[in-house]
Amino acid sequence: MRNPFLAGAAVVMTVAALAACGSSADGNDPEAAGAQRPAASGPSVPGPSATTPTPPASAATPSAPTASATEEPAVPGPSAPAATAEGPKTPSDEITPATGTFTKKQKEYLEDRVPKGMDPAAVLQTGQETCDKLRYLVKADRDTAVGAIATEEIPDAPAAVAGLCPQHQDLVDEAAYAYADGTHTGKTLRPGVYRSASPTTHCSWQIEGAGGKELASGTSDTGKSRKITIPKSARTFTSTGCYAWLAEGAKG
């Protein structure tokens, strides 16, 4: 016969265990209270989480750098319209800075370039940024600097150079003899030897004569400069992915 005391103890222990389980199921454990289990490790999915709202950006949070110290600085967006912008311009005798004075060269640059109602200092800053860009490029790679003028990647460079940084006039003069990517025909063609400046790995070119006859063509996937000769008989020169072609030995 079973001992009543032992049987009673077993019942008490069983009830206690059931009570503990019941308290967990009633919402006392973290998951029942609404907490989520840790997600499995792995790459995060772009976009806001379905369960965790994306916190608003904080002004105290540092933004990621846009370029490393060895990279070319980003070209700043124009802070003023180009010189060819339509609309009335501020008369030269009314072009004055909010503070300080403009030099003679600066005034000459700003003449007929400041739209009515615009701060002339903003127009001047655009020209100075152009000069800064050229100064950086010519130190890194002179051909790229000339190509940037020829392709008009740096807009309004000739005017900025003439008025604000004449030391770079040789770049403008050489760019006048260069070919940017595209199709060139007729009188725009000048016979001679040309080298590609900063070509991509998908550089191709074609030279055609009268009646569309192909005179020369080629491709390059190396990204290195190539040389071509445009003969006197050329009627069309087409370039793609080569950025710009500079006249070999051109003095500007």
PDB file of C-alpha atoms in Angstrom:
ATOM      1  CA  MET A   1       0.000   0.000   0.000  1.00  0.00           C
ATOM      2  CA  ARG A   2       1.326   3.456  -1.065  1.00  0.00           C
ATOM      3  CA  ASN A   3       2.396   5.869   1.680  1.00  0.00           C
ATOM      4  CA  PRO A   4      -0.240   8.665   1.889  1.00  0.00           C
ATOM      5  CA  PHE A   5       2.346  11.223   2.823  1.00  0.00           C
ATOM      6  CA  LEU A   6       4.471  10.508  -0.279  1.00  0.00           C
ATOM      7  CA  ALA A   7       1.431  10.559  -2.541  1.00  0.00           C
ATOM      8  CA  GLY A   8       0.337  13.903  -1.142  1.00  0.00           C
ATOM      9  CA  ALA A   9       3.788  15.386  -1.655  1.00  0.00           C
ATOM     10  CA  ALA A  10       3.764  14.267  -5.284  1.00  0.00           C
ATOM     11  CA  VAL A  11       0.421  15.956  -5.868  1.00  0.00           C
ATOM     12  CA  VAL A  12       1.665  19.219  -4.323  1.00  0.00           C
ATOM     13  CA  MET A  13       4.763  19.202  -6.551  1.00  0.00           C
ATOM     14  CA  THR A  14       2.682  18.511  -9.649  1.00  0.00           C
ATOM     15  CA  VAL A  15       0.318  21.379  -8.887  1.00  0.00           C
ATOM     16  CA  ALA A  16       3.249  23.756  -8.348  1.00  0.00           C
ATOM     17  CA  ALA A  17       4.742  22.791 -11.672  1.00  0.00           C
ATOM     18  CA  LEU A  18       1.444  23.343 -13.466  1.00  0.00           C
ATOM     19  CA  ALA A  19       1.083  26.730 -11.797  1.00  0.00           C
ATOM     20  CA  ALA A  20       4.507  27.789 -13.016  1.00  0.00           C
ATOM     21  CA  CYS A  21       3.639  26.769 -16.598  1.00  0.00           C
ATOM     22  CA  GLY A  22       0.361  28.576 -16.366  1.00  0.00           C
ATOM     23  CA  SER A  23       1.990  31.806 -15.270  1.00  0.00           C
ATOM     24  CA  SER A  24       4.273  31.668 -18.317  1.00  0.00           C
ATOM     25  CA  ALA A  25       1.366  31.076 -20.673  1.00  0.00           C
ATOM     26  CA  ASP A  26      -0.566  33.924 -19.071  1.00  0.00           C
ATOM     27  CA  GLY A  27       1.988  36.470 -20.289  1.00  0.00           C
ATOM     28  CA  ASN A  28       4.752  36.671 -17.698  1.00  0.00           C
ATOM     29  CA  ASP A  29       7.550  35.541 -20.061  1.00  0.00           C
ATOM     30  CA  PRO A  30       9.179  38.066 -22.463  1.00  0.00           C
ATOM     31  CA  GLU A  31       7.680  36.632 -25.640  1.00  0.00           C
ATOM     32  CA  ALA A  32       4.149  36.573 -24.276  1.00  0.00           C
ATOM     33  CA  ALA A  33       4.572  40.199 -23.210  1.00  0.00           C
ATOM     34  CA  GLY A  34       5.271  41.175 -26.811  1.00  0.00           C
ATOM     35  CA  ALA A  35       9.082  40.957 -27.046  1.00  0.00           C
ATOM     36  CA  GLN A  36      10.479  39.404 -30.207  1.00  0.00           C
ATOM     37  CA  ARG A  37      13.012  36.634 -30.402  1.00  0.00           C
ATOM     38  CA  PRO A  38      16.360  37.743 -31.768  1.00  0.00           C
ATOM     39  CA  ALA A  39      16.354  37.469 -35.542  1.00  0.00           C
ATOM     40  CA  ALA A  40      18.653  35.022 -37.216  1.00  0.00           C
ATOM     41  CA  SER A  41      21.964  36.541 -38.248  1.00  0.00           C
ATOM     42  CA  GLY A  42      22.329  37.554 -41.896  1.00  0.00           C
ATOM     43  CA  PRO A  43      22.394  40.600 -44.211  1.00  0.00           C
ATOM     44  CA  SER A  44      19.815  43.233 -43.450  1.00  0.00           C
ATOM     45  CA  VAL A  45      17.088  43.854 -45.970  1.00  0.00           C
ATOM     46  CA  PRO A  46      17.047  47.376 -47.451  1.00  0.00           C
ATOM     47  CA  GLY A  47      14.136  49.557 -46.506  1.00  0.00           C
ATOM     48  CA  PRO A  48      12.295  50.111 -43.223  1.00  0.00           C
ATOM     49  CA  SER A  49      11.620  47.096 -41.012  1.00  0.00           C
ATOM     50  CA  ALA A  50       8.055  45.885 -40.657  1.00  0.00           C
ATOM     51  CA  THR A  51       8.352  45.791 -36.879  1.00  0.00           C
ATOM     52  CA  THR A  52      10.945  48.455 -36.124  1.00  0.00           C
ATOM     53  CA  PRO A  53      10.353  51.960 -37.478  1.00  0.00           C
ATOM     54  CA  THR A  54      13.348  53.731 -38.936  1.00  0.00           C
ATOM     55  CA  PRO A  55      14.439  56.466 -36.501  1.00  0.00           C
ATOM     56  CA  PRO A  56      14.559  59.990 -37.906  1.00  0.00           C
ATOM     57  CA  ALA A  57      17.945  61.299 -38.946  1.00  0.00           C
ATOM     58  CA  SER A  58      19.713  63.142 -36.177  1.00  0.00           C
ATOM     59  CA  ALA A  59      21.631  66.317 -36.734  1.00  0.00           C
ATOM     60  CA  ALA A  60      24.269  64.978 -34.344  1.00  0.00           C
ATOM     61  CA  THR A  61      24.837  61.865 -36.450  1.00  0.00           C
ATOM     62  CA  PRO A  62      27.873  62.400 -38.687  1.00  0.00           C
ATOM     63  CA  SER A  63      27.190  61.821 -42.362  1.00  0.00           C
ATOM     64  CA  ALA A  64      29.299  59.450 -44.396  1.00  0.00           C
ATOM     65  CA  PRO A  65      32.190  61.140 -46.205  1.00  0.00           C
ATOM     66  CA  THR A  66      31.525  61.740 -49.894  1.00  0.00           C
ATOM     67  CA  ALA A  67      35.098  61.158 -50.963  1.00  0.00           C
ATOM     68  CA  SER A  68      38.347  59.977 -49.476  1.00  0.00           C
ATOM     69  CA  ALA A  69      41.322  62.231 -49.154  1.00  0.00           C
ATOM     70  CA  THR A  70      42.866  60.706 -52.276  1.00  0.00           C
ATOM     71  CA  GLU A  71      39.806  61.049 -54.447  1.00  0.00           C
ATOM     72  CA  GLU A  72      39.043  63.932 -56.706  1.00  0.00           C
ATOM     73  CA  PRO A  73      36.794  66.414 -54.937  1.00  0.00           C
ATOM     74  CA  ALA A  74      33.243  66.465 -56.170  1.00  0.00           C
ATOM     75  CA  VAL A  75      32.457  69.144 -58.668  1.00  0.00           C
ATOM     76  CA  PRO A  76      30.267  71.666 -56.856  1.00  0.00           C
ATOM     77  CA  GLY A  77      26.978  72.455 -58.501  1.00  0.00           C
ATOM     78  CA  PRO A  78      26.775  75.854 -60.140  1.00  0.00           C
ATOM     79  CA  SER A  79      25.744  78.490 -57.654  1.00  0.00           C
ATOM     80  CA  ALA A  80      24.820  80.911 -60.403  1.00  0.00           C
ATOM     81  CA  PRO A  81      23.508  80.669 -63.998  1.00  0.00           C
ATOM     82  CA  ALA A  82      26.017  80.435 -66.817  1.00  0.00           C
ATOM     83  CA  ALA A  83      26.990  83.551 -68.714  1.00  0.00           C
ATOM     84  CA  THR A  84      24.640  82.569 -71.541  1.00  0.00           C
ATOM     85  CA  ALA A  85      21.599  82.526 -69.249  1.00  0.00           C
ATOM     86  CA  GLU A  86      18.684  84.469 -70.659  1.00  0.00           C
ATOM     87  CA  GLY A  87      17.311  87.522 -68.950  1.00  0.00           C
ATOM     88  CA  PRO A  88      18.453  91.039 -68.103  1.00  0.00           C
ATOM     89  CA  LYS A  89      21.874  91.499 -66.543  1.00  0.00           C
ATOM     90  CA  THR A  90      22.966  93.873 -63.824  1.00  0.00           C
ATOM     91  CA  PRO A  91      24.768  96.919 -65.290  1.00  0.00           C
ATOM     92  CA  SER A  92      28.496  96.815 -64.630  1.00  0.00           C
ATOM     93  CA  ASP A  93      28.418 100.049 -62.601  1.00  0.00           C
ATOM     94  CA  GLU A  94      25.890  98.454 -60.237  1.00  0.00           C
ATOM     95  CA  ILE A  95      27.881  95.282 -59.590  1.00  0.00           C
ATOM     96  CA  THR A  96      29.087  95.656 -56.027  1.00  0.00           C
ATOM     97  CA  PRO A  97      29.646  93.088 -53.278  1.00  0.00           C
ATOM     98  CA  ALA A  98      27.662  93.152 -50.045  1.00  0.00           C
ATOM     99  CA  THR A  99      30.939  93.645 -48.212  1.00  0.00           C
ATOM    100  CA  GLY A 100      34.426  94.533 -49.360  1.00  0.00           C
ATOM    101  CA  THR A 101      35.354  95.265 -52.974  1.00  0.00           C
ATOM    102  CA  PHE A 102      35.977  93.399 -56.241  1.00  0.00           C
ATOM    103  CA  THR A 103      39.357  93.502 -57.949  1.00  0.00           C
ATOM    104  CA  LYS A 104      39.639  94.849 -61.478  1.00  0.00           C
ATOM    105  CA  LYS A 105      39.886  91.313 -62.899  1.00  0.00           C
ATOM    106  CA  GLN A 106      36.857  90.194 -60.927  1.00  0.00           C
ATOM    107  CA  LYS A 107      34.814  93.125 -62.180  1.00  0.00           C
ATOM    108  CA  GLU A 108      35.811  92.322 -65.770  1.00  0.00           C
ATOM    109  CA  TYR A 109      34.727  88.708 -65.254  1.00  0.00           C
ATOM    110  CA  LEU A 110      31.382  89.719 -63.761  1.00  0.00           C
ATOM    111  CA  GLU A 111      30.528  92.235 -66.486  1.00  0.00           C
ATOM    112  CA  ASP A 112      27.379  91.095 -68.372  1.00  0.00           C
ATOM    113  CA  ARG A 113      27.302  87.918 -66.291  1.00  0.00           C
ATOM    114  CA  VAL A 114      25.207  88.803 -63.238  1.00  0.00           C
ATOM    115  CA  PRO A 115      21.437  88.305 -63.687  1.00  0.00           C
ATOM    116  CA  LYS A 116      19.229  91.025 -62.269  1.00  0.00           C
ATOM    117  CA  GLY A 117      18.545  90.508 -58.586  1.00  0.00           C
ATOM    118  CA  MET A 118      21.377  87.994 -58.034  1.00  0.00           C
ATOM    119  CA  ASP A 119      24.265  88.444 -55.642  1.00  0.00           C
ATOM    120  CA  PRO A 120      27.352  88.999 -57.837  1.00  0.00           C
ATOM    121  CA  ALA A 121      29.440  87.158 -55.239  1.00  0.00           C
ATOM    122  CA  ALA A 122      27.548  83.958 -56.133  1.00  0.00           C
ATOM    123  CA  VAL A 123      28.481  84.348 -59.804  1.00  0.00           C
ATOM    124  CA  LEU A 124      32.077  85.034 -58.854  1.00  0.00           C
ATOM    125  CA  GLN A 125      32.150  81.937 -56.654  1.00  0.00           C
ATOM    126  CA  THR A 126      31.103  79.768 -59.615  1.00  0.00           C
ATOM    127  CA  GLY A 127      34.048  81.047 -61.645  1.00  0.00           C
ATOM    128  CA  GLN A 128      36.449  80.533 -58.764  1.00  0.00           C
ATOM    129  CA  GLU A 129      35.208  76.968 -58.302  1.00  0.00           C
ATOM    130  CA  THR A 130      35.968  76.356 -61.983  1.00  0.00           C
ATOM    131  CA  CYS A 131      39.525  77.573 -61.457  1.00  0.00           C
ATOM    132  CA  ASP A 132      39.867  75.367 -58.357  1.00  0.00           C
ATOM    133  CA  LYS A 133      38.732  72.335 -60.331  1.00  0.00           C
ATOM    134  CA  LEU A 134      41.221  73.003 -63.112  1.00  0.00           C
ATOM    135  CA  ARG A 135      44.039  73.508 -60.621  1.00  0.00           C
ATOM    136  CA  TYR A 136      43.291  70.135 -59.054  1.00  0.00           C
ATOM    137  CA  LEU A 137      42.975  68.310 -62.373  1.00  0.00           C
ATOM    138  CA  VAL A 138      46.116  69.701 -63.923  1.00  0.00           C
ATOM    139  CA  LYS A 139      48.118  68.467 -60.937  1.00  0.00           C
ATOM    140  CA  ALA A 140      46.553  64.994 -61.170  1.00  0.00           C
ATOM    141  CA  ASP A 141      46.619  64.604 -64.974  1.00  0.00           C
ATOM    142  CA  ARG A 142      47.015  67.407 -67.476  1.00  0.00           C
ATOM    143  CA  ASP A 143      45.299  65.547 -70.340  1.00  0.00           C
ATOM    144  CA  THR A 144      42.216  65.039 -68.183  1.00  0.00           C
ATOM    145  CA  ALA A 145      42.125  68.756 -67.419  1.00  0.00           C
ATOM    146  CA  VAL A 146      42.272  69.623 -71.124  1.00  0.00           C
ATOM    147  CA  GLY A 147      39.658  66.976 -71.874  1.00  0.00           C
ATOM    148  CA  ALA A 148      37.332  68.381 -69.208  1.00  0.00           C
ATOM    149  CA  ILE A 149      37.412  71.731 -70.998  1.00  0.00           C
ATOM    150  CA  ALA A 150      36.997  70.202 -74.471  1.00  0.00           C
ATOM    151  CA  THR A 151      34.003  68.121 -73.393  1.00  0.00           C
ATOM    152  CA  GLU A 152      32.537  71.050 -71.413  1.00  0.00           C
ATOM    153  CA  GLU A 153      32.440  68.820 -68.352  1.00  0.00           C
ATOM    154  CA  ILE A 154      33.652  71.965 -66.648  1.00  0.00           C
ATOM    155  CA  PRO A 155      31.229  74.520 -68.106  1.00  0.00           C
ATOM    156  CA  ASP A 156      32.229  78.077 -68.970  1.00  0.00           C
ATOM    157  CA  ALA A 157      35.893  77.281 -68.351  1.00  0.00           C
ATOM    158  CA  PRO A 158      37.340  79.641 -71.006  1.00  0.00           C
ATOM    159  CA  ALA A 159      35.636  82.682 -69.459  1.00  0.00           C
ATOM    160  CA  ALA A 160      36.649  81.726 -65.918  1.00  0.00           C
ATOM    161  CA  VAL A 161      40.246  81.174 -66.989  1.00  0.00           C
ATOM    162  CA  ALA A 162      40.444  84.444 -68.908  1.00  0.00           C
ATOM    163  CA  GLY A 163      39.054  86.461 -66.020  1.00  0.00           C
ATOM    164  CA  LEU A 164      40.146  84.660 -62.858  1.00  0.00           C
ATOM    165  CA  CYS A 165      42.964  82.162 -63.455  1.00  0.00           C
ATOM    166  CA  PRO A 166      44.883  83.123 -66.621  1.00  0.00           C
ATOM    167  CA  GLN A 167      47.697  80.757 -65.624  1.00  0.00           C
ATOM    168  CA  HIS A 168      45.542  77.975 -67.101  1.00  0.00           C
ATOM    169  CA  GLN A 169      45.111  79.626 -70.499  1.00  0.00           C
ATOM    170  CA  ASP A 170      47.341  76.992 -72.113  1.00  0.00           C
ATOM    171  CA  LEU A 171      44.757  74.349 -71.169  1.00  0.00           C
ATOM    172  CA  VAL A 172      41.989  76.317 -72.893  1.00  0.00           C
ATOM    173  CA  ASP A 173      44.139  76.863 -75.983  1.00  0.00           C
ATOM    174  CA  GLU A 174      44.911  73.149 -76.278  1.00  0.00           C
ATOM    175  CA  ALA A 175      41.273  72.183 -75.719  1.00  0.00           C
ATOM    176  CA  ALA A 176      40.321  74.273 -78.762  1.00  0.00           C
ATOM    177  CA  TYR A 177      42.088  71.688 -80.929  1.00  0.00           C
ATOM    178  CA  ALA A 178      40.585  68.650 -79.216  1.00  0.00           C
ATOM    179  CA  TYR A 179      37.655  66.386 -80.107  1.00  0.00           C
ATOM    180  CA  ALA A 180      35.130  65.310 -77.507  1.00  0.00           C
ATOM    181  CA  ASP A 181      33.201  62.053 -77.890  1.00  0.00           C
ATOM    182  CA  GLY A 182      30.584  62.327 -80.618  1.00  0.00           C
ATOM    183  CA  THR A 183      30.454  62.758 -84.386  1.00  0.00           C
ATOM    184  CA  HIS A 184      32.513  65.460 -86.084  1.00  0.00           C
ATOM    185  CA  THR A 185      32.126  66.313 -89.764  1.00  0.00           C
ATOM    186  CA  GLY A 186      33.149  68.783 -92.421  1.00  0.00           C
ATOM    187  CA  LYS A 187      35.199  71.801 -91.485  1.00  0.00           C
ATOM    188  CA  THR A 188      35.428  70.752 -87.836  1.00  0.00           C
ATOM    189  CA  LEU A 189      37.886  68.023 -88.878  1.00  0.00           C
ATOM    190  CA  ARG A 190      41.574  68.854 -88.751  1.00  0.00           C
ATOM    191  CA  PRO A 191      44.123  66.353 -90.103  1.00  0.00           C
ATOM    192  CA  GLY A 192      46.738  65.213 -87.640  1.00  0.00           C
ATOM    193  CA  VAL A 193      47.714  62.758 -84.915  1.00  0.00           C
ATOM    194  CA  TYR A 194      45.539  62.602 -81.813  1.00  0.00           C
ATOM    195  CA  ARG A 195      45.733  60.784 -78.485  1.00  0.00           C
ATOM    196  CA  SER A 196      42.789  59.754 -76.324  1.00  0.00           C
ATOM    197  CA  ALA A 197      42.540  61.406 -72.916  1.00  0.00           C
ATOM    198  CA  SER A 198      41.173  59.342 -70.005  1.00  0.00           C
ATOM    199  CA  PRO A 199      39.405  56.748 -72.196  1.00  0.00           C
ATOM    200  CA  THR A 200      37.035  54.184 -70.720  1.00  0.00           C
ATOM    201  CA  THR A 201      37.405  50.442 -71.257  1.00  0.00           C
ATOM    202  CA  HIS A 202      34.788  50.723 -74.018  1.00  0.00           C
ATOM    203  CA  CYS A 203      36.555  53.205 -76.277  1.00  0.00           C
ATOM    204  CA  SER A 204      35.846  52.968 -80.015  1.00  0.00           C
ATOM    205  CA  TRP A 205      36.334  55.232 -83.027  1.00  0.00           C
ATOM    206  CA  GLN A 206      35.691  55.334 -86.762  1.00  0.00           C
ATOM    207  CA  ILE A 207      36.976  57.603 -89.525  1.00  0.00           C
ATOM    208  CA  GLU A 208      35.077  57.809 -92.814  1.00  0.00           C
ATOM    209  CA  GLY A 209      35.891  59.478 -96.102  1.00  0.00           C
ATOM    210  CA  ALA A 210      33.750  60.551 -99.044  1.00  0.00           C
ATOM    211  CA  GLY A 211      30.647  58.469 -99.613  1.00  0.00           C
ATOM    212  CA  GLY A 212      30.893  56.946 -96.142  1.00  0.00           C
ATOM    213  CA  LYS A 213      33.950  54.850 -97.015  1.00  0.00           C
ATOM    214  CA  GLU A 214      35.652  53.614 -93.864  1.00  0.00           C
ATOM    215  CA  LEU A 215      39.221  54.847 -93.633  1.00  0.00           C
ATOM    216  CA  ALA A 216      40.073  53.631 -90.147  1.00  0.00           C
ATOM    217  CA  SER A 217      38.410  52.258 -87.029  1.00  0.00           C
ATOM    218  CA  GLY A 218      39.353  50.625 -83.782  1.00  0.00           C
ATOM    219  CA  THR A 219      38.420  49.743 -80.227  1.00  0.00           C
ATOM    220  CA  SER A 220      40.249  49.630 -76.919  1.00  0.00           C
ATOM    221  CA  ASP A 221      39.292  47.912 -73.679  1.00  0.00           C
ATOM    222  CA  THR A 222      42.455  48.748 -71.747  1.00  0.00           C
ATOM    223  CA  GLY A 223      41.545  52.218 -70.540  1.00  0.00           C
ATOM    224  CA  LYS A 224      44.966  53.392 -71.726  1.00  0.00           C
ATOM    225  CA  SER A 225      45.585  56.244 -74.147  1.00  0.00           C
ATOM    226  CA  ARG A 226      45.616  55.377 -77.858  1.00  0.00           C
ATOM    227  CA  LYS A 227      46.815  57.318 -80.888  1.00  0.00           C
ATOM    228  CA  ILE A 228      45.016  57.753 -84.204  1.00  0.00           C
ATOM    229  CA  THR A 229      45.652  59.712 -87.391  1.00  0.00           C
ATOM    230  CA  ILE A 230      42.925  61.724 -89.052  1.00  0.00           C
ATOM    231  CA  PRO A 231      43.877  62.050 -92.744  1.00  0.00           C
ATOM    232  CA  LYS A 232      43.074  64.963 -95.049  1.00  0.00           C
ATOM    233  CA  SER A 233      40.557  62.763 -96.859  1.00  0.00           C
ATOM    234  CA  ALA A 234      38.452  62.278 -93.713  1.00  0.00           C
ATOM    235  CA  ARG A 235      34.878  63.527 -93.827  1.00  0.00           C
ATOM    236  CA  THR A 236      33.505  62.095 -90.569  1.00  0.00           C
ATOM    237  CA  PHE A 237      35.110  61.160 -87.278  1.00  0.00           C
ATOM    238  CA  THR A 238      33.059  59.358 -84.613  1.00  0.00           C
ATOM    239  CA  SER A 239      34.233  58.561 -81.093  1.00  0.00           C
ATOM    240  CA  THR A 240      32.483  56.716 -78.269  1.00  0.00           C
ATOM    241  CA  GLY A 241      33.755  56.082 -74.749  1.00  0.00           C
ATOM    242  CA  CYS A 242      37.130  57.725 -75.427  1.00  0.00           C
ATOM    243  CA  TYR A 243      36.256  60.941 -73.557  1.00  0.00           C
ATOM    244  CA  ALA A 244      38.354  63.302 -75.665  1.00  0.00           C
ATOM    245  CA  TRP A 245      41.081  63.270 -78.304  1.00  0.00           C
ATOM    246  CA  LEU A 246      43.922  65.788 -77.929  1.00  0.00           C
ATOM    247  CA  ALA A 247      46.099  66.935 -80.783  1.00  0.00           C
ATOM    248  CA  GLU A 248      49.532  65.360 -80.481  1.00  0.00           C
ATOM    249  CA  GLY A 249      52.155  68.057 -80.073  1.00  0.00           C
ATOM    250  CA  ALA A 250      49.568  70.839 -80.061  1.00  0.00           C
ATOM    251  CA  LYS A 251      50.886  74.025 -78.524  1.00  0.00           C
ATOM    252  CA  GLY A 252      47.513  75.784 -78.466  1.00  0.00           C
TER     253      GLY A 252
END
